[in-house]
mmCIF file of C-alpha atoms (C1' of nucleotides) in Angstrom:
data_model
loop_
_atom_site.group_PDB
_atom_site.id
_atom_site.type_symbol
_atom_site.label_atom_id
_atom_site.label_comp_id
_atom_site.label_asym_id
_atom_site.label_seq_id
_atom_site.Cartn_x
_atom_site.Cartn_y
_atom_site.Cartn_z
ATOM 1 C CA MET V 1 7.564 0.396 -1.275
ATOM 2 C CA MET V 2 8.171 -2.526 -3.654
ATOM 3 C CA ASP V 3 10.802 -4.544 -5.493
ATOM 4 C CA TYR V 4 12.413 -5.831 -2.330
ATOM 5 C CA LYS V 5 14.949 -7.895 -4.211
ATOM 6 C CA GLU V 6 16.643 -4.940 -5.876
ATOM 7 C CA LYS V 7 16.445 -2.394 -3.080
ATOM 8 C CA LYS V 8 19.874 -1.552 -1.615
ATOM 9 C CA VAL V 9 19.372 -1.693 2.127
ATOM 10 C CA MET V 10 21.925 -4.007 3.752
ATOM 11 C CA SER V 11 25.226 -2.942 5.225
ATOM 12 C CA ILE V 12 28.306 -5.055 4.664
ATOM 13 C CA GLY V 13 28.100 -6.870 7.988
ATOM 14 C CA ILE V 14 24.827 -8.596 7.191
ATOM 15 C CA VAL V 15 26.088 -9.341 3.690
ATOM 16 C CA ARG V 16 29.063 -11.054 5.265
ATOM 17 C CA GLU V 17 26.726 -13.254 7.291
ATOM 18 C CA LEU V 18 24.344 -14.008 4.441
ATOM 19 C CA THR V 19 27.070 -14.909 1.960
ATOM 20 C CA GLY V 20 29.734 -16.309 4.262
ATOM 21 C CA LEU V 21 32.328 -14.173 2.482
ATOM 22 C CA THR V 22 34.865 -11.909 4.153
ATOM 23 C CA GLU V 23 34.454 -8.148 3.859
ATOM 24 C CA ARG V 24 37.706 -8.114 1.954
ATOM 25 C CA LYS V 25 36.275 -10.327 -0.742
ATOM 26 C CA ILE V 26 33.017 -8.421 -0.919
ATOM 27 C CA ARG V 27 34.865 -5.148 -1.417
ATOM 28 C CA TYR V 28 37.274 -6.704 -3.878
ATOM 29 C CA TYR V 29 34.490 -7.981 -6.134
ATOM 30 C CA GLU V 30 33.168 -4.455 -6.147
ATOM 31 C CA GLU V 31 36.604 -3.152 -7.137
ATOM 32 C CA ARG V 32 36.476 -5.615 -10.026
ATOM 33 C CA LYS V 33 33.060 -4.169 -10.974
ATOM 34 C CA LEU V 34 31.161 -7.366 -10.372
ATOM 35 C CA ILE V 35 28.731 -5.657 -8.013
ATOM 36 C CA THR V 36 27.803 -2.031 -7.412
ATOM 37 C CA PRO V 37 26.488 -1.339 -3.918
ATOM 38 C CA PHE V 38 24.755 1.953 -3.301
ATOM 39 C CA ARG V 39 26.526 4.472 -1.072
ATOM 40 C CA SER V 40 24.693 6.185 1.766
ATOM 41 C CA GLU V 41 25.316 9.879 2.404
ATOM 42 C CA LYS V 42 28.097 9.104 4.826
ATOM 43 C CA GLY V 43 29.695 6.572 2.521
ATOM 44 C CA THR V 44 28.633 3.208 3.881
ATOM 45 C CA ARG V 45 27.886 0.557 1.308
ATOM 46 C CA LEU V 46 24.333 -0.700 0.897
ATOM 47 C CA TYR V 47 23.503 -3.987 -0.844
ATOM 48 C CA SER V 48 20.359 -5.659 -2.194
ATOM 49 C CA PHE V 49 19.211 -9.272 -2.018
ATOM 50 C CA SER V 50 20.081 -9.404 -5.674
ATOM 51 C CA ASP V 51 23.659 -8.413 -4.806
ATOM 52 C CA ILE V 52 23.765 -11.245 -2.273
ATOM 53 C CA GLU V 53 22.856 -13.760 -4.940
ATOM 54 C CA THR V 54 25.381 -12.318 -7.342
ATOM 55 C CA LEU V 55 28.103 -12.487 -4.688
ATOM 56 C CA ILE V 56 27.401 -16.128 -3.931
ATOM 57 C CA SER V 57 27.481 -16.963 -7.613
ATOM 58 C CA ILE V 58 30.726 -15.053 -8.110
ATOM 59 C CA SER V 59 32.516 -16.674 -5.200
ATOM 60 C CA GLN V 60 31.545 -20.135 -6.376
ATOM 61 C CA LYS V 61 32.983 -19.437 -9.790
ATOM 62 C CA VAL V 62 36.161 -17.917 -8.382
ATOM 63 C CA GLU V 63 36.644 -20.992 -6.202
ATOM 64 C CA LYS V 64 36.427 -23.084 -9.347
ATOM 65 C CA GLY V 65 39.244 -21.053 -10.869
ATOM 66 C CA ALA V 66 37.386 -18.357 -12.796
ATOM 67 C CA LYS V 67 39.085 -14.968 -13.219
ATOM 68 C CA THR V 68 37.192 -11.895 -12.065
ATOM 69 C CA TYR V 69 38.019 -10.224 -15.360
ATOM 70 C CA ASP V 70 36.331 -12.991 -17.322
ATOM 71 C CA LEU V 71 33.323 -12.932 -15.029
ATOM 72 C CA ARG V 72 33.068 -9.235 -15.727
ATOM 73 C CA GLN V 73 33.099 -9.842 -19.471
ATOM 74 C CA GLU V 74 30.371 -12.455 -19.102
ATOM 75 C CA MET V 75 28.229 -10.005 -17.209
ATOM 76 C CA ARG V 76 28.732 -7.318 -19.836
ATOM 77 C CA LYS V 77 27.508 -9.679 -22.516
ATOM 78 C CA GLN V 78 24.445 -10.609 -20.530
ATOM 79 C CA GLU V 79 23.614 -6.967 -19.959
ATOM 80 C CA ALA V 80 23.978 -6.259 -23.672
ATOM 81 C CA HIS V 81 21.505 -9.020 -24.463
ATOM 82 C CA ILE V 82 19.025 -7.679 -21.975
ATOM 83 C CA ARG V 83 19.345 -4.229 -23.478
ATOM 84 C CA LYS V 84 18.794 -5.614 -26.948
ATOM 85 C CA ASP V 85 15.629 -7.348 -25.821
ATOM 86 C CA LEU V 86 14.381 -4.160 -24.250
ATOM 87 C CA ILE V 87 14.966 -2.215 -27.455
ATOM 88 C CA LYS V 88 13.192 -4.888 -29.464
ATOM 89 C CA GLU V 89 10.238 -4.642 -27.113
ATOM 90 C CA GLN V 90 10.179 -0.891 -27.396
ATOM 91 C CA VAL V 91 10.209 -1.044 -31.166
ATOM 92 C CA ASN V 92 7.402 -3.556 -31.150
ATOM 93 C CA ALA V 93 5.395 -1.433 -28.763
ATOM 94 C CA HIS V 94 5.932 1.657 -30.858
ATOM 95 C CA PHE V 95 5.019 0.172 -34.229
ATOM 96 C CA GLY V 96 2.523 -2.348 -32.952
ATOM 97 C CA MET V 97 4.068 -5.158 -34.969
ATOM 98 C CA LYS V 98 3.425 -8.866 -34.692
ATOM 99 C CA PRO V 99 4.069 -10.244 -31.194
ATOM 100 C CA THR V 100 7.028 -12.565 -30.671
ATOM 101 C CA ILE V 101 4.758 -15.347 -29.469
ATOM 102 C CA LYS V 102 1.521 -15.984 -31.300
ATOM 103 C CA ARG V 103 -1.401 -17.011 -29.214
ATOM 104 C CA PRO V 104 -4.416 -18.642 -30.877
ATOM 105 C CA TYR V 105 -7.841 -17.296 -29.996
ATOM 106 C CA HIS V 106 -9.982 -19.837 -28.245
ATOM 107 C CA MET N 1 17.530 -17.521 -0.196
ATOM 108 C CA MET N 2 13.884 -16.425 -0.439
ATOM 109 C CA ASP N 3 11.078 -14.509 1.253
ATOM 110 C CA TYR N 4 12.841 -11.169 0.986
ATOM 111 C CA LYS N 5 9.971 -9.301 2.579
ATOM 112 C CA GLU N 6 10.229 -11.055 5.929
ATOM 113 C CA LYS N 7 14.004 -11.427 6.196
ATOM 114 C CA LYS N 8 15.481 -9.277 8.968
ATOM 115 C CA VAL N 9 18.462 -7.591 7.378
ATOM 116 C CA MET N 10 18.313 -3.815 7.810
ATOM 117 C CA SER N 11 19.950 -1.861 10.580
ATOM 118 C CA ILE N 12 18.100 0.998 12.206
ATOM 119 C CA GLY N 13 19.754 3.721 10.140
ATOM 120 C CA ILE N 14 18.295 2.543 6.850
ATOM 121 C CA VAL N 15 14.947 2.011 8.543
ATOM 122 C CA ARG N 16 15.065 5.631 9.643
ATOM 123 C CA GLU N 17 15.577 6.708 6.050
ATOM 124 C CA LEU N 18 12.958 4.382 4.597
ATOM 125 C CA THR N 19 10.262 5.306 7.090
ATOM 126 C CA GLY N 20 11.175 8.894 7.870
ATOM 127 C CA LEU N 21 10.833 8.122 11.588
ATOM 128 C CA THR N 22 13.357 8.975 14.275
ATOM 129 C CA GLU N 23 15.321 6.167 15.899
ATOM 130 C CA ARG N 24 13.615 7.066 19.134
ATOM 131 C CA LYS N 25 10.196 6.329 17.674
ATOM 132 C CA ILE N 26 11.351 3.129 16.031
ATOM 133 C CA ARG N 27 12.738 1.834 19.306
ATOM 134 C CA TYR N 28 9.705 3.000 21.236
ATOM 135 C CA TYR N 29 7.284 1.080 18.999
ATOM 136 C CA GLU N 30 9.392 -1.955 19.692
ATOM 137 C CA GLU N 31 9.149 -1.300 23.422
ATOM 138 C CA ARG N 32 5.364 -1.239 22.976
ATOM 139 C CA LYS N 33 5.623 -4.614 21.198
ATOM 140 C CA LEU N 34 4.370 -3.358 17.861
ATOM 141 C CA ILE N 35 7.424 -4.686 16.043
ATOM 142 C CA THR N 36 10.053 -7.278 16.903
ATOM 143 C CA PRO N 37 13.368 -6.730 15.152
ATOM 144 C CA PHE N 38 15.874 -9.539 15.196
ATOM 145 C CA ARG N 39 19.041 -9.028 17.205
ATOM 146 C CA SER N 40 22.439 -9.780 15.726
ATOM 147 C CA GLU N 41 25.057 -11.480 17.887
ATOM 148 C CA LYS N 42 26.430 -8.166 19.004
ATOM 149 C CA GLY N 43 23.019 -6.776 19.763
ATOM 150 C CA THR N 44 22.227 -4.538 16.811
ATOM 151 C CA ARG N 45 18.624 -4.539 15.668
ATOM 152 C CA LEU N 46 17.757 -5.975 12.263
ATOM 153 C CA TYR N 47 14.496 -5.205 10.482
ATOM 154 C CA SER N 48 12.596 -6.614 7.483
ATOM 155 C CA PHE N 49 10.713 -4.853 4.704
ATOM 156 C CA SER N 50 7.618 -6.080 6.440
ATOM 157 C CA ASP N 51 8.693 -4.237 9.588
ATOM 158 C CA ILE N 52 9.118 -1.076 7.506
ATOM 159 C CA GLU N 53 5.536 -1.306 6.316
ATOM 160 C CA THR N 54 4.275 -1.969 9.808
ATOM 161 C CA LEU N 55 6.187 1.029 11.148
ATOM 162 C CA ILE N 56 4.737 3.355 8.532
ATOM 163 C CA SER N 57 1.254 2.106 9.293
ATOM 164 C CA ILE N 58 1.770 2.506 13.041
ATOM 165 C CA SER N 59 3.099 6.027 12.812
ATOM 166 C CA GLN N 60 0.189 7.116 10.641
ATOM 167 C CA LYS N 61 -2.255 5.789 13.192
ATOM 168 C CA VAL N 62 -0.404 7.346 16.112
ATOM 169 C CA GLU N 63 -0.450 10.691 14.326
ATOM 170 C CA LYS N 64 -4.191 10.347 14.049
ATOM 171 C CA GLY N 65 -4.407 9.906 17.808
ATOM 172 C CA ALA N 66 -4.306 6.133 18.208
ATOM 173 C CA LYS N 67 -2.772 4.715 21.403
ATOM 174 C CA THR N 68 0.029 2.225 21.055
ATOM 175 C CA TYR N 69 -1.717 -0.036 23.539
ATOM 176 C CA ASP N 70 -4.834 -0.208 21.376
ATOM 177 C CA LEU N 71 -2.760 -0.835 18.274
ATOM 178 C CA ARG N 72 -1.166 -3.719 20.121
ATOM 179 C CA GLN N 73 -4.574 -5.173 20.967
ATOM 180 C CA GLU N 74 -5.647 -4.881 17.339
ATOM 181 C CA MET N 75 -2.577 -6.753 16.234
ATOM 182 C CA ARG N 76 -3.175 -9.501 18.768
ATOM 183 C CA LYS N 77 -6.670 -10.032 17.391
ATOM 184 C CA GLN N 78 -5.421 -10.216 13.839
ATOM 185 C CA GLU N 79 -2.812 -12.759 14.793
ATOM 186 C CA ALA N 80 -5.436 -14.870 16.517
ATOM 187 C CA HIS N 81 -7.549 -14.895 13.366
ATOM 188 C CA ILE N 82 -4.638 -15.938 11.260
ATOM 189 C CA ARG N 83 -3.883 -18.764 13.650
ATOM 190 C CA LYS N 84 -7.491 -19.927 13.530
ATOM 191 C CA ASP N 85 -7.398 -20.028 9.730
ATOM 192 C CA LEU N 86 -4.232 -22.055 9.825
ATOM 193 C CA ILE N 87 -5.767 -24.606 12.174
ATOM 194 C CA LYS N 88 -8.822 -24.886 9.957
ATOM 195 C CA GLU N 89 -6.592 -25.566 6.988
ATOM 196 C CA GLN N 90 -4.660 -28.197 8.868
ATOM 197 C CA VAL N 91 -7.848 -29.978 9.897
ATOM 198 C CA ASN N 92 -9.084 -29.961 6.330
ATOM 199 C CA ALA N 93 -5.784 -31.257 5.074
ATOM 200 C CA HIS N 94 -5.757 -34.024 7.683
ATOM 201 C CA PHE N 95 -9.270 -35.318 7.099
ATOM 202 C CA GLY N 96 -9.377 -34.534 3.387
ATOM 203 C CA MET N 97 -12.819 -32.942 3.659
ATOM 204 C CA LYS N 98 -14.663 -30.951 1.029
ATOM 205 C CA PRO N 99 -12.679 -27.995 -0.269
ATOM 206 C CA THR N 100 -13.846 -24.486 0.587
ATOM 207 C CA ILE N 101 -14.201 -23.569 -3.073
ATOM 208 C CA LYS N 102 -15.668 -26.084 -5.515
ATOM 209 C CA ARG N 103 -14.221 -26.103 -8.989
ATOM 210 C CA PRO N 104 -16.161 -27.735 -11.828
ATOM 211 C CA TYR N 105 -14.310 -30.149 -14.078
ATOM 212 C CA HIS N 106 -14.029 -28.920 -17.629
ATOM 213 C "C1'" DC K 1 45.541 -12.097 -9.011
ATOM 214 C "C1'" DG K 2 42.941 -12.767 -5.023
ATOM 215 C "C1'" DT K 3 42.982 -12.256 -0.307
ATOM 216 C "C1'" DG K 4 44.631 -11.463 4.676
ATOM 217 C "C1'" DT K 5 45.785 -8.176 8.061
ATOM 218 C "C1'" DA K 6 47.051 -4.165 11.112
ATOM 219 C "C1'" DA K 7 46.028 1.017 11.459
ATOM 220 C "C1'" DG K 8 43.512 5.018 12.530
ATOM 221 C "C1'" DG K 9 39.601 7.649 11.984
ATOM 222 C "C1'" DA K 10 34.763 8.496 11.303
ATOM 223 C "C1'" DA K 11 30.048 7.142 11.723
ATOM 224 C "C1'" DT K 12 26.593 3.832 13.940
ATOM 225 C "C1'" DT K 13 24.096 1.739 17.427
ATOM 226 C "C1'" DC K 14 23.011 0.655 22.177
ATOM 227 C "C1'" DT K 15 21.216 1.486 26.935
ATOM 228 C "C1'" DG K 16 19.409 4.087 30.780
ATOM 229 C "C1'" DA K 17 17.988 8.424 32.178
ATOM 230 C "C1'" DC K 18 16.089 13.096 32.565
ATOM 231 C "C1'" DA K 19 12.647 16.197 30.520
ATOM 232 C "C1'" DC K 20 7.958 17.724 29.233
ATOM 233 C "C1'" DG K 21 3.226 17.173 30.148
ATOM 234 C "C1'" DC C 1 1.924 8.678 26.822
ATOM 235 C "C1'" DG C 2 4.941 9.604 23.174
ATOM 236 C "C1'" DT C 3 9.083 11.666 22.048
ATOM 237 C "C1'" DG C 4 13.482 14.613 22.302
ATOM 238 C "C1'" DT C 5 18.087 14.827 23.850
ATOM 239 C "C1'" DA C 6 22.838 14.495 25.955
ATOM 240 C "C1'" DA C 7 26.169 10.731 27.615
ATOM 241 C "C1'" DG C 8 29.485 7.233 27.244
ATOM 242 C "C1'" DG C 9 30.776 2.981 25.533
ATOM 243 C "C1'" DA C 10 30.982 -0.702 22.232
ATOM 244 C "C1'" DA C 11 30.787 -2.331 17.583
ATOM 245 C "C1'" DT C 12 30.878 -1.099 12.472
ATOM 246 C "C1'" DT C 13 32.660 0.565 8.357
ATOM 247 C "C1'" DC C 14 35.933 2.991 5.505
ATOM 248 C "C1'" DT C 15 40.385 3.782 3.032
ATOM 249 C "C1'" DG C 16 45.135 2.976 1.695
ATOM 250 C "C1'" DA C 17 48.854 0.048 2.288
ATOM 251 C "C1'" DC C 18 51.988 -3.890 2.952
ATOM 252 C "C1'" DA C 19 52.311 -8.884 2.294
ATOM 253 C "C1'" DC C 20 52.406 -13.242 -0.330
ATOM 254 C "C1'" DG C 21 53.076 -15.201 -4.709
#
DNA sequence: CGTGTAAGGAATTCTGACACG
DNA sequence: CGTGTAAGGAATTCTGACACG
């Protein structure tokens, strides 16, 4: 029972309170693929603390005039970078090559 | 927006899924003062990840034959100890006395 | 494009109580 | 004592749509 930040456990009502956004906005940002709540068996949306933070960040940017489409593109890029780093790590782990950061023995 | 473990954000349905307990049991352990969910404005219970862990622990002990009353007493004792430690720390902080653990300079 | 709202239905949660033992 | 269940009401959530611009 770990990784509290990523676990999808909150229904939309509490998300509304925590973010101060309307349910309409929360669902709209999902429609624009900026967040991806989990769906319970019966279909209710479940969000994580991480989703809350993302929502707050999104709404601030939208208020400043950002387009949801552009925010989506930004997120895609970030995800690509993360994936690249993961692959690099995996390659390093597999071949046992020089570490990215050298640490002197002491 | 921190301290995810203690934040009361989950409604009873997700708690049921996460713990495997029935709603009846979850509410009963509250009645016996073993957990204290937060109440939203409209009266729905809200639980934290910490509550989830407590519930799992409680139910395991009850299955083994423990009485909820005794579990309550145990918890009271633990809380008292924690309070004592806090007071000790505050006294130390106030008078700036010798630290509990001495660290050599190096 | 981003958001509000009214609409109707389905699923959730709540309380107090009766039951068993 | 710990837990199941049926009961009725109140609050929640969901979807698709119309509206404005």
